[in-house]
Short mmCIF file of C-alpha atoms in Angstrom, two decimals:
data_model
loop_
_atom_site.label_atom_id
_atom_site.label_comp_id
_atom_site.label_asym_id
_atom_site.label_seq_id
_atom_site.Cartn_x
_atom_site.Cartn_y
_atom_site.Cartn_z
CA MET A 1 -85.62 -25.71 -15.56
CA ASN A 2 -85.91 -25.12 -11.83
CA LEU A 3 -89.05 -27.21 -11.75
CA VAL A 4 -87.40 -30.11 -13.59
CA LEU A 5 -84.39 -30.03 -11.27
CA HIS A 6 -86.71 -29.87 -8.25
CA LEU A 7 -88.72 -32.88 -9.40
CA LEU A 8 -85.58 -34.85 -10.25
CA LEU A 9 -84.08 -34.18 -6.81
CA LEU A 10 -87.35 -34.96 -5.07
CA THR A 11 -87.90 -38.28 -6.84
CA LEU A 12 -84.39 -39.63 -7.39
CA LEU A 13 -82.48 -38.54 -4.29
CA PRO A 14 -84.49 -40.27 -1.49
CA PRO A 15 -83.41 -43.93 -1.87
CA LEU A 16 -79.77 -42.78 -1.91
CA MET A 17 -80.19 -41.74 1.75
CA GLY A 18 -80.99 -45.34 2.59
CA GLY A 19 -77.92 -46.49 0.72
CA VAL A 20 -75.70 -44.03 2.58
CA ILE A 21 -77.15 -44.97 5.98
CA GLY A 22 -76.64 -48.67 5.25
CA ARG A 23 -73.10 -48.10 4.00
CA VAL A 24 -72.10 -46.04 7.07
CA ARG A 25 -73.53 -48.64 9.42
CA ALA A 26 -71.64 -51.39 7.60
CA LEU A 27 -68.36 -49.44 7.62
CA VAL A 28 -68.60 -48.76 11.35
CA ALA A 29 -69.26 -52.44 11.95
CA GLY A 30 -66.19 -53.33 9.88
CA ARG A 31 -68.07 -54.75 6.89
CA ARG A 32 -68.11 -53.54 3.31
CA GLY A 33 -71.86 -53.29 3.16
CA PRO A 34 -74.36 -53.24 0.31
CA PRO A 35 -73.79 -51.00 -2.72
CA LEU A 36 -74.92 -47.38 -2.36
CA LEU A 37 -77.68 -47.97 -4.90
CA GLN A 38 -79.11 -51.01 -3.11
CA PRO A 39 -82.42 -49.30 -2.15
CA TYR A 40 -83.06 -48.53 -5.85
CA TYR A 41 -82.54 -52.21 -6.74
CA GLU A 42 -84.88 -53.22 -3.95
CA LEU A 43 -87.58 -50.83 -5.15
CA VAL A 44 -87.29 -52.25 -8.70
CA LYS A 45 -87.42 -55.80 -7.32
CA LEU A 46 -90.52 -55.04 -5.23
CA ALA A 47 -92.23 -53.37 -8.19
CA GLN A 48 -91.87 -56.56 -10.25
CA LYS A 49 -93.39 -58.82 -7.63
CA SER A 50 -97.09 -59.45 -7.16
CA ALA A 51 -98.89 -58.29 -4.05
CA VAL A 52 -100.73 -60.60 -1.67
CA ILE A 53 -103.83 -58.88 -0.33
CA SER A 54 -105.76 -60.41 2.53
CA PRO A 55 -109.50 -60.91 1.81
CA THR A 56 -110.41 -59.31 5.14
CA THR A 57 -109.03 -55.93 4.08
CA SER A 58 -110.85 -53.12 2.32
CA TRP A 59 -109.81 -50.20 0.10
CA VAL A 60 -108.20 -48.52 3.12
CA PHE A 61 -105.45 -51.13 2.98
CA LEU A 62 -104.58 -50.02 -0.55
CA ALA A 63 -104.99 -46.33 0.26
CA GLY A 64 -102.39 -46.45 3.03
CA PRO A 65 -99.25 -46.76 0.88
CA VAL A 66 -100.64 -44.62 -1.95
CA VAL A 67 -101.66 -41.69 0.28
CA GLY A 68 -98.46 -42.03 2.29
CA LEU A 69 -96.32 -41.57 -0.83
CA THR A 70 -98.41 -38.85 -2.50
CA THR A 71 -98.64 -36.69 0.61
CA ALA A 72 -94.87 -36.90 1.04
CA LEU A 73 -94.29 -35.94 -2.60
CA VAL A 74 -96.78 -33.03 -2.49
CA ALA A 75 -95.20 -31.81 0.75
CA GLY A 76 -91.86 -31.98 -1.06
CA LEU A 77 -93.15 -29.49 -3.63
CA MET A 78 -93.46 -26.87 -0.88
CA LEU A 79 -89.81 -26.98 0.19
CA PRO A 80 -87.19 -24.80 -1.50
CA LEU A 81 -84.84 -27.62 -2.51
CA GLY A 82 -82.42 -25.57 -4.54
CA ALA A 83 -83.77 -22.27 -5.83
CA ALA A 84 -85.15 -19.73 -3.38
CA SER A 85 -88.73 -20.52 -4.40
CA ALA A 86 -90.64 -23.77 -4.35
CA PRO A 87 -92.97 -25.04 -7.13
CA LEU A 88 -95.94 -24.94 -4.74
CA SER A 89 -95.86 -22.01 -2.37
CA PHE A 90 -98.55 -20.00 -0.61
CA THR A 91 -98.98 -18.11 2.65
CA GLY A 92 -99.15 -20.47 5.57
CA ASP A 93 -98.04 -23.54 3.63
CA LEU A 94 -95.95 -24.69 6.60
CA VAL A 95 -99.19 -25.78 8.29
CA ALA A 96 -100.22 -27.59 5.11
CA PHE A 97 -96.78 -29.25 5.07
CA ALA A 98 -97.10 -30.49 8.65
CA TYR A 99 -100.62 -31.80 8.16
CA LEU A 100 -99.98 -33.39 4.76
CA LEU A 101 -97.43 -35.54 6.56
CA GLY A 102 -100.02 -36.04 9.31
CA LEU A 103 -102.54 -37.20 6.70
CA GLY A 104 -100.02 -39.69 5.35
CA ARG A 105 -99.41 -41.02 8.83
CA PHE A 106 -103.15 -41.27 9.47
CA PHE A 107 -103.67 -43.41 6.37
CA THR A 108 -100.67 -45.63 7.16
CA SER A 109 -102.14 -46.24 10.63
CA ALA A 110 -105.62 -46.79 9.19
CA ALA A 111 -104.24 -49.35 6.73
CA ALA A 112 -102.54 -51.12 9.62
CA LEU A 113 -105.79 -51.20 11.61
CA ASP A 114 -107.64 -52.41 8.52
CA THR A 115 -105.77 -55.72 8.55
CA GLY A 116 -107.28 -56.55 11.95
CA SER A 117 -103.96 -57.86 13.25
CA ALA A 118 -103.30 -57.29 16.95
CA PHE A 119 -99.64 -56.42 16.38
CA GLU A 120 -100.43 -53.89 13.68
CA GLY A 121 -103.01 -52.23 15.92
CA MET A 122 -100.34 -51.92 18.59
CA GLY A 123 -97.93 -50.37 16.12
CA ALA A 124 -100.60 -47.92 14.95
CA ALA A 125 -101.29 -46.90 18.55
CA ARG A 126 -97.60 -46.27 19.16
CA GLU A 127 -97.21 -44.32 15.94
CA ALA A 128 -100.20 -42.13 16.87
CA THR A 129 -98.72 -41.48 20.33
CA TYR A 130 -95.36 -40.52 18.88
CA SER A 131 -96.86 -38.21 16.29
CA ALA A 132 -98.88 -36.37 18.93
CA LEU A 133 -95.59 -35.55 20.65
CA ILE A 134 -93.65 -34.83 17.45
CA GLU A 135 -96.12 -32.29 16.11
CA PRO A 136 -95.61 -29.57 18.77
CA ALA A 137 -91.83 -29.84 18.39
CA LEU A 138 -92.07 -29.43 14.62
CA LEU A 139 -94.58 -26.57 14.72
CA LEU A 140 -92.83 -24.70 17.53
CA GLY A 141 -89.57 -24.95 15.59
CA MET A 142 -91.34 -23.63 12.49
CA MET A 143 -92.81 -20.79 14.58
CA ALA A 144 -89.30 -19.79 15.64
CA LEU A 145 -88.42 -19.58 11.95
CA VAL A 146 -91.57 -17.56 11.28
CA LEU A 147 -90.54 -15.10 14.00
CA SER A 148 -87.06 -14.68 12.60
CA THR A 149 -88.15 -14.21 8.97
CA GLY A 150 -91.63 -12.69 9.30
CA SER A 151 -93.13 -14.97 6.68
CA THR A 152 -95.28 -18.07 6.93
CA SER A 153 -94.38 -19.75 3.67
CA LEU A 154 -91.78 -22.51 3.73
CA ALA A 155 -90.08 -21.17 0.62
CA ALA A 156 -89.38 -17.89 2.45
CA LEU A 157 -88.64 -19.52 5.82
CA LEU A 158 -85.92 -21.74 4.44
CA GLY A 159 -85.04 -19.60 1.44
CA GLY A 160 -82.28 -17.57 3.02
CA GLY A 161 -84.27 -14.97 4.97
CA ALA A 162 -83.38 -16.35 8.38
CA PRO A 163 -80.06 -15.39 10.01
CA SER A 164 -77.40 -18.06 9.91
CA PRO A 165 -77.56 -20.28 13.03
CA LEU A 166 -73.81 -19.85 13.39
CA SER A 167 -74.10 -16.10 13.96
CA VAL A 168 -75.05 -14.56 17.30
CA ALA A 169 -78.49 -13.41 16.07
CA GLY A 170 -79.28 -16.89 14.81
CA ALA A 171 -77.98 -18.84 17.81
CA PRO A 172 -81.51 -19.78 18.97
CA LEU A 173 -82.02 -21.38 15.55
CA LEU A 174 -79.29 -23.84 16.48
CA LEU A 175 -81.59 -25.10 19.26
CA VAL A 176 -84.37 -25.38 16.70
CA GLY A 177 -81.97 -27.30 14.47
CA VAL A 178 -81.22 -29.82 17.21
CA SER A 179 -84.94 -30.15 17.92
CA LEU A 180 -85.71 -30.69 14.23
CA PHE A 181 -83.02 -33.37 14.05
CA LEU A 182 -84.75 -35.20 16.92
CA VAL A 183 -88.04 -34.75 15.03
CA LEU A 184 -86.38 -36.22 11.92
CA LEU A 185 -85.22 -39.29 13.85
CA ALA A 186 -88.62 -39.80 15.51
CA GLU A 187 -90.78 -39.06 12.49
CA ASN A 188 -88.83 -41.46 10.31
CA SER A 189 -88.64 -44.24 12.91
CA ARG A 190 -84.87 -44.23 13.25
CA VAL A 191 -82.72 -45.25 16.22
CA PRO A 192 -83.02 -44.23 19.12
CA PHE A 193 -86.80 -43.89 18.73
CA ASP A 194 -87.41 -47.03 16.72
CA ASP A 195 -85.21 -49.67 15.16
CA PRO A 196 -85.96 -50.07 11.45
CA ALA A 197 -83.97 -53.32 11.30
CA THR A 198 -85.69 -55.13 14.16
CA HIS A 199 -87.28 -58.53 13.56
CA LEU A 200 -89.35 -58.76 16.73
CA GLU A 201 -92.93 -57.57 16.37
CA LEU A 202 -93.26 -56.56 20.00
CA THR A 203 -90.46 -54.01 19.73
CA MET A 204 -91.51 -52.58 16.38
CA VAL A 205 -93.23 -49.26 15.98
CA HIS A 206 -93.34 -48.35 12.33
CA GLU A 207 -92.25 -51.62 10.78
CA VAL A 208 -95.04 -53.59 12.41
CA MET A 209 -97.65 -51.45 10.65
CA VAL A 210 -96.50 -52.57 7.22
CA LEU A 211 -96.09 -56.29 7.91
CA ASP A 212 -99.06 -57.24 5.72
CA HIS A 213 -98.05 -55.13 2.76
CA SER A 214 -96.11 -56.90 0.04
CA GLY A 215 -94.75 -56.42 -3.47
CA PRO A 216 -95.41 -53.06 -5.12
CA LEU A 217 -97.39 -51.82 -2.07
CA LEU A 218 -94.39 -52.43 0.18
CA GLY A 219 -92.23 -50.69 -2.42
CA LEU A 220 -94.51 -47.64 -2.30
CA ILE A 221 -94.27 -47.57 1.50
CA GLN A 222 -90.50 -47.81 1.50
CA TYR A 223 -90.16 -45.19 -1.20
CA GLY A 224 -92.55 -42.90 0.71
CA ALA A 225 -90.49 -43.37 3.86
CA TRP A 226 -87.29 -42.38 2.04
CA VAL A 227 -89.02 -39.33 0.54
CA LYS A 228 -90.17 -38.24 3.99
CA LEU A 229 -86.69 -38.71 5.43
CA THR A 230 -85.26 -36.63 2.59
CA LEU A 231 -87.78 -33.84 3.24
CA PHE A 232 -86.71 -33.54 6.86
CA ALA A 233 -83.03 -33.75 5.92
CA ALA A 234 -83.61 -30.98 3.35
CA ILE A 235 -85.26 -28.78 6.01
CA LEU A 236 -82.23 -29.28 8.26
CA VAL A 237 -79.78 -28.53 5.46
CA ARG A 238 -81.66 -25.40 4.45
CA LEU A 239 -81.89 -24.27 8.07
CA LEU A 240 -78.19 -24.64 8.73
CA LEU A 241 -76.95 -23.48 5.31
CA PRO A 242 -79.27 -20.74 4.07
CA LEU A 243 -79.58 -20.22 0.34
CA GLY A 244 -78.22 -17.44 -1.73
CA TRP A 245 -74.63 -17.06 -0.63
CA GLY A 246 -73.23 -18.33 -3.93
CA PRO A 247 -74.21 -18.88 -7.56
CA ALA A 248 -77.47 -20.71 -8.31
CA TRP A 249 -75.76 -23.99 -9.22
CA ALA A 250 -74.07 -23.99 -5.81
CA ASP A 251 -77.48 -23.84 -4.11
CA TRP A 252 -78.63 -26.82 -6.16
CA ALA A 253 -75.46 -28.80 -5.53
CA LEU A 254 -75.46 -28.04 -1.82
CA LEU A 255 -78.71 -29.86 -1.14
CA PRO A 256 -77.74 -33.40 -2.25
CA VAL A 257 -74.38 -33.02 -0.53
CA GLY A 258 -76.05 -31.82 2.67
CA VAL A 259 -78.64 -34.58 2.54
CA VAL A 260 -75.91 -37.20 2.16
CA VAL A 261 -74.09 -35.68 5.15
CA VAL A 262 -77.29 -35.86 7.22
CA ALA A 263 -77.72 -39.50 6.13
CA ALA A 264 -74.14 -40.24 7.20
CA GLY A 265 -74.91 -38.61 10.57
CA ILE A 266 -77.99 -40.80 10.99
CA GLY A 267 -75.87 -43.84 10.13
CA ALA A 268 -73.27 -42.82 12.70
CA ILE A 269 -75.95 -42.40 15.38
CA GLU A 270 -77.51 -45.74 14.52
CA SER A 271 -74.23 -47.56 14.81
CA SER A 272 -73.19 -45.86 18.04
CA MET A 273 -76.31 -46.12 20.20
CA ALA A 274 -79.05 -48.59 20.96
CA ARG A 275 -82.76 -47.98 20.75
CA THR A 276 -84.07 -46.45 23.97
CA ARG A 277 -86.76 -48.03 26.04
CA LEU A 278 -90.26 -47.17 24.86
CA LEU A 279 -90.96 -45.37 28.14
CA LEU A 280 -88.10 -42.96 27.56
CA VAL A 281 -89.31 -41.90 24.12
CA PRO A 282 -91.91 -39.39 25.40
CA ARG A 283 -89.25 -37.80 27.57
CA MET A 284 -86.94 -37.31 24.58
CA LEU A 285 -89.76 -35.94 22.44
CA VAL A 286 -90.85 -33.54 25.19
CA SER A 287 -87.23 -32.39 25.37
CA ALA A 288 -87.35 -31.73 21.62
CA CYS A 289 -90.53 -29.65 22.16
CA LEU A 290 -88.81 -27.74 24.94
CA LEU A 291 -85.77 -27.05 22.76
CA SER A 292 -88.03 -25.64 20.06
CA ALA A 293 -90.03 -23.62 22.58
CA PHE A 294 -86.85 -22.34 24.16
CA GLY A 295 -85.47 -21.22 20.80
CA LEU A 296 -88.80 -19.54 20.12
CA LEU A 297 -88.73 -17.73 23.48
CA LEU A 298 -85.18 -16.53 22.92
CA LEU A 299 -86.14 -15.17 19.52
CA ALA A 300 -89.30 -13.55 20.88
CA ARG A 301 -87.45 -11.64 23.56
CA MET B 1 -71.14 -7.41 28.83
CA PRO B 2 -69.52 -9.09 25.81
CA PRO B 3 -71.81 -10.99 23.41
CA ILE B 4 -70.09 -14.32 24.21
CA VAL B 5 -71.99 -14.29 27.52
CA ASP B 6 -75.29 -15.15 25.86
CA PRO B 7 -74.30 -18.52 24.29
CA LEU B 8 -72.75 -19.51 27.62
CA LEU B 9 -75.95 -18.62 29.45
CA VAL B 10 -77.99 -20.60 26.94
CA THR B 11 -75.68 -23.57 27.57
CA ALA B 12 -76.30 -23.21 31.31
CA LEU B 13 -80.06 -23.16 30.66
CA LEU B 14 -79.82 -26.27 28.48
CA LEU B 15 -77.91 -27.99 31.28
CA ASN B 16 -80.89 -27.15 33.52
CA PHE B 17 -83.11 -29.21 31.23
CA LEU B 18 -80.58 -32.04 31.17
CA LEU B 19 -80.57 -32.00 34.98
CA LEU B 20 -84.34 -32.26 35.02
CA GLY B 21 -84.40 -34.99 32.41
CA SER B 22 -81.65 -37.36 33.48
CA SER B 23 -82.64 -40.50 35.32
CA ARG B 24 -79.23 -41.65 36.55
CA LEU B 25 -77.43 -40.22 39.56
CA ARG B 26 -74.07 -40.33 37.80
CA SER B 27 -75.29 -38.34 34.79
CA LEU B 28 -76.95 -35.87 37.15
CA ILE B 29 -73.57 -35.32 38.84
CA ARG B 30 -71.87 -35.01 35.46
CA TRP B 31 -74.30 -32.32 34.29
CA ILE B 32 -73.99 -30.30 37.49
CA ALA B 33 -70.20 -30.43 37.10
CA TRP B 34 -70.49 -29.16 33.53
CA GLN B 35 -72.74 -26.34 34.70
CA GLY B 36 -70.02 -25.43 37.18
CA VAL B 37 -67.48 -25.24 34.33
CA VAL B 38 -69.81 -23.02 32.30
CA LEU B 39 -70.32 -20.68 35.27
CA GLY B 40 -66.56 -20.45 35.88
CA VAL B 41 -65.95 -19.50 32.25
CA LEU B 42 -68.79 -16.97 32.50
CA LEU B 43 -67.13 -15.33 35.49
CA ALA B 44 -63.85 -15.12 33.59
CA VAL B 45 -65.30 -13.57 30.44
CA ALA B 46 -68.11 -11.45 31.90
CA HIS B 47 -66.03 -8.30 32.23
CA GLY B 48 -64.46 -7.77 28.86
CA ASP B 49 -61.50 -9.20 27.05
CA HIS B 50 -58.83 -8.70 29.68
CA PRO B 51 -59.86 -10.17 33.02
CA GLY B 52 -57.54 -9.26 35.87
CA PRO B 53 -55.59 -11.91 37.77
CA ARG B 54 -58.06 -11.69 40.64
CA THR B 55 -61.04 -12.51 38.40
CA LEU B 56 -59.13 -15.39 36.83
CA ALA B 57 -58.17 -16.77 40.23
CA LEU B 58 -61.80 -16.53 41.38
CA ALA B 59 -62.99 -18.30 38.23
CA ALA B 60 -60.42 -21.05 38.77
CA VAL B 61 -61.52 -21.50 42.38
CA ALA B 62 -65.17 -21.59 41.31
CA VAL B 63 -64.48 -24.26 38.67
CA ALA B 64 -62.35 -26.29 41.08
CA MET B 65 -65.17 -26.25 43.65
CA LYS B 66 -68.19 -26.61 41.42
CA ALA B 67 -66.75 -29.02 38.87
CA GLY B 68 -64.06 -30.72 40.96
CA LEU B 69 -64.45 -31.05 44.70
CA VAL B 70 -68.23 -31.13 45.11
CA PRO B 71 -68.99 -33.53 42.22
CA TRP B 72 -66.18 -35.76 43.47
CA LEU B 73 -67.73 -35.87 46.97
CA LEU B 74 -71.14 -36.65 45.47
CA TYR B 75 -69.65 -39.31 43.21
CA ARG B 76 -68.02 -40.94 46.22
CA THR B 77 -71.41 -41.08 47.92
CA THR B 78 -72.99 -42.83 44.93
CA ARG B 79 -70.53 -45.70 45.35
CA GLN B 80 -72.18 -46.76 48.58
CA ASP B 81 -73.88 -50.08 48.07
CA ALA B 82 -77.20 -49.13 49.61
CA LEU B 83 -77.73 -46.37 47.07
CA ARG B 84 -79.59 -47.34 43.94
CA ARG B 85 -78.38 -45.61 40.80
CA GLU B 86 -81.72 -44.34 39.59
CA VAL B 87 -83.10 -40.94 40.41
CA GLU B 88 -86.46 -41.56 42.05
CA PRO B 89 -88.80 -38.76 41.06
CA LEU B 90 -91.99 -37.96 42.95
CA LEU B 91 -93.30 -36.30 39.80
CA SER B 92 -92.62 -37.91 36.41
CA PHE B 93 -89.68 -36.70 34.35
CA VAL B 94 -91.94 -35.45 31.59
CA SER B 95 -93.98 -33.26 33.95
CA THR B 96 -90.89 -31.86 35.67
CA LEU B 97 -89.38 -31.12 32.24
CA LEU B 98 -92.56 -29.31 31.24
CA LEU B 99 -92.65 -27.43 34.54
CA GLY B 100 -89.01 -26.48 33.98
CA GLY B 101 -89.91 -25.21 30.51
CA VAL B 102 -92.79 -23.15 31.89
CA GLY B 103 -90.52 -21.80 34.65
CA THR B 104 -87.86 -20.82 32.11
CA GLY B 105 -90.50 -19.06 30.02
CA ILE B 106 -91.80 -17.14 33.04
CA ALA B 107 -88.22 -16.25 34.03
CA LEU B 108 -87.55 -14.90 30.53
CA ALA B 109 -90.75 -12.84 30.61
CA PHE B 110 -90.29 -11.63 34.18
CA GLY B 111 -86.56 -10.95 33.87
CA SER B 112 -87.12 -8.32 31.22
CA THR B 113 -89.60 -6.37 33.38
CA LEU B 114 -87.16 -5.87 36.27
CA PRO B 115 -85.55 -2.43 36.66
CA MET B 116 -81.91 -3.15 35.89
CA LEU B 117 -78.73 -1.43 34.84
CA PRO B 118 -78.58 -1.01 31.06
CA GLU B 119 -75.60 -3.36 30.72
CA HIS B 120 -77.61 -6.18 32.29
CA THR B 121 -80.75 -5.80 30.19
CA THR B 122 -79.07 -6.73 26.90
CA VAL B 123 -77.95 -10.19 28.04
CA LEU B 124 -79.91 -13.11 29.45
CA LEU B 125 -78.14 -12.99 32.80
CA VAL B 126 -81.05 -12.28 35.14
CA PRO B 127 -83.59 -14.54 33.37
CA ALA B 128 -81.02 -17.34 33.33
CA ALA B 129 -80.38 -16.83 37.05
CA LEU B 130 -84.11 -16.95 37.84
CA ALA B 131 -84.63 -20.04 35.67
CA THR B 132 -81.70 -21.84 37.29
CA VAL B 133 -82.97 -21.04 40.80
CA PHE B 134 -86.38 -22.38 39.76
CA THR B 135 -84.79 -25.56 38.37
CA GLY B 136 -83.01 -26.02 41.69
CA PHE B 137 -86.32 -25.71 43.52
CA LEU B 138 -87.92 -28.25 41.18
CA LEU B 139 -85.07 -30.73 41.65
CA MET B 140 -85.20 -30.35 45.43
CA THR B 141 -88.95 -30.76 45.72
CA THR B 142 -89.69 -33.47 43.18
CA ARG B 143 -86.89 -35.96 43.79
CA ARG B 144 -87.02 -38.51 46.54
CA LYS B 145 -83.37 -39.12 47.37
CA ALA B 146 -81.36 -36.94 49.75
CA ILE B 147 -78.47 -36.82 47.29
CA THR B 148 -80.66 -35.50 44.47
CA GLN B 149 -81.85 -32.82 46.83
CA VAL B 150 -78.22 -31.87 47.41
CA ILE B 151 -77.82 -31.59 43.64
CA GLY B 152 -80.96 -29.44 43.55
CA TYR B 153 -79.40 -27.19 46.16
CA LEU B 154 -76.26 -26.94 44.03
CA THR B 155 -78.36 -25.90 41.02
CA LEU B 156 -80.09 -23.29 43.14
CA GLU B 157 -76.71 -22.04 44.28
CA ASN B 158 -75.58 -21.85 40.64
CA GLY B 159 -78.59 -19.59 40.01
CA VAL B 160 -77.57 -17.36 42.90
CA PHE B 161 -74.03 -17.34 41.50
CA LEU B 162 -75.42 -16.09 38.17
CA PHE B 163 -77.28 -13.36 40.03
CA GLY B 164 -74.03 -12.52 41.81
CA LEU B 165 -72.39 -11.89 38.43
CA THR B 166 -74.46 -8.70 38.13
CA LEU B 167 -72.82 -7.44 41.33
CA SER B 168 -69.33 -8.75 40.69
CA GLU B 169 -68.29 -5.51 39.00
CA ALA B 170 -68.81 -3.61 42.22
CA MET B 171 -67.41 -6.07 44.74
CA PRO B 172 -66.10 -9.13 42.97
CA ALA B 173 -64.19 -11.05 45.63
CA MET B 174 -66.72 -10.42 48.39
CA VAL B 175 -69.65 -11.88 46.50
CA GLU B 176 -67.92 -14.92 45.09
CA ILE B 177 -66.00 -15.93 48.18
CA ALA B 178 -69.07 -15.55 50.36
CA LEU B 179 -71.04 -17.74 47.94
CA LEU B 180 -68.38 -20.41 47.77
CA LEU B 181 -68.00 -20.51 51.55
CA ASP B 182 -71.75 -20.89 51.88
CA LEU B 183 -71.63 -23.74 49.41
CA VAL B 184 -68.90 -25.62 51.23
CA ALA B 185 -70.62 -25.23 54.60
CA ALA B 186 -73.93 -26.37 53.15
CA ILE B 187 -72.38 -29.39 51.42
CA PHE B 188 -70.74 -30.50 54.66
CA VAL B 189 -73.97 -30.12 56.61
CA MET B 190 -75.85 -32.00 53.91
CA GLY B 191 -73.21 -34.73 53.74
CA ILE B 192 -73.61 -35.31 57.46
CA THR B 193 -77.40 -35.28 57.17
CA VAL B 194 -77.38 -37.77 54.29
CA ASN B 195 -75.11 -40.04 56.32
CA HIS B 196 -77.48 -39.84 59.28
CA ILE B 197 -80.46 -40.65 57.11
CA TYR B 198 -78.56 -43.68 55.83
CA ARG B 199 -77.64 -44.89 59.25
CA THR B 200 -81.13 -44.52 60.65
CA PHE B 201 -83.22 -45.83 57.77
CA SER B 202 -80.59 -47.74 55.78
CA SER B 203 -81.74 -45.85 52.69
CA ALA B 204 -81.55 -42.26 51.56
CA ASP B 205 -85.25 -42.00 50.84
CA THR B 206 -86.42 -38.76 52.41
CA THR B 207 -90.06 -39.80 52.50
CA ALA B 208 -89.07 -42.04 55.42
CA LEU B 209 -88.42 -38.86 57.38
CA SER B 210 -92.05 -37.82 57.32
CA ALA B 211 -93.34 -41.09 58.73
CA LEU B 212 -93.58 -41.45 62.51
CA ARG B 213 -92.46 -44.63 64.18
CA ASP B 214 -91.01 -45.84 67.45
#
């Protein structure tokens, strides 16, 4: 039962985040906006189209979207979405989690390079630079959690063992939470790190890497991106609202609600600030690393 | 000391990072003013639930100086036309941020090895003071403009103020008033110096001071 619920949440929830973000942005701008289920319709539409594949590309071009989605889904099996345990859980799986996402990013970049387009190469270079700066922030934040729970498995880290960030003992975790939110925005190419709605190749980071993908392949990429966003939102929700304070159904219900709240927050940020200059991005990511490291130091004292 | 002190100290430390990371003079002044507010609140709450009228008055004076008068003077200076709004760092923001992080880490490690009264070892007071002093040093040495160096001095002074909190039980008024007087005198001297630098070089770039010319 838990497994079925977990899989349902993991596969069906992600596109809803896109719908919520789009709706919040539209509401702030004074429009009605697309329906909440729009991303689902778009995925169905993309799945029915045929894909155009350039003759200069190789199997790497096809592997990009496929590996990107599968790594995100497998990483999702390691998170405790509702129950205190995850379907796939072993000692040290937080490292596997981080590097599964890294593997996905590597294949997305490789697929972009495979097309031989100058713009896509530029996007891949930027994505690689960002990820090198994101990784320490993510892992340092996870290390702070490891220190406060004494376990190295994600299911235990986020499964209610850590003190609540709103208590005095857990106050450093609040810093980690802020840092992980910055990681979420950067990792998923949201404003202020990247503008997912831009139409100018020179300013793109993530979007430029998928310009040559079309039809079902583009659908896989978009779905994979939503899954990844949901994973990070779920980490945040579980960090701020530890499991196990109520009945089991409350734990399960809390996650979708929390994820929708995170999506609304992302929408609010996207409609209230512009994308920062590319040169400022490293500074913000280094600040995220420092926040994580600072939380870690406070916990280690 | 009451447990509320720790979140306030963490806020002051976070403001250190914001000071190191901001690239606009105005935001730099805003963050230093906020740090002044945090320090004033710290002074008011550091000695239990019922601060006496003298402590409250001292806290009010500290906030008025650190978050009112001095930032206002600095803000007035930034309105001069010759002054560009960007902070001009000698070392990039990312490296100063990293240096600040390393300094904070060392302060946290070193602060716990000092022989201190038991009521000061449970809170972050001394590490936060050391880290803030270090941030002030960094700001003073790695920024080009005279006004950013003044802000660095203010940060350093905030660190000394935090250190003073450990003594304020014994002789509260002495320590704080002496510190605040120091601050005012220093700000006036620096204001005059900045003005002189302007008048002589028609910019506030301190690197011009190290070059010889007729």
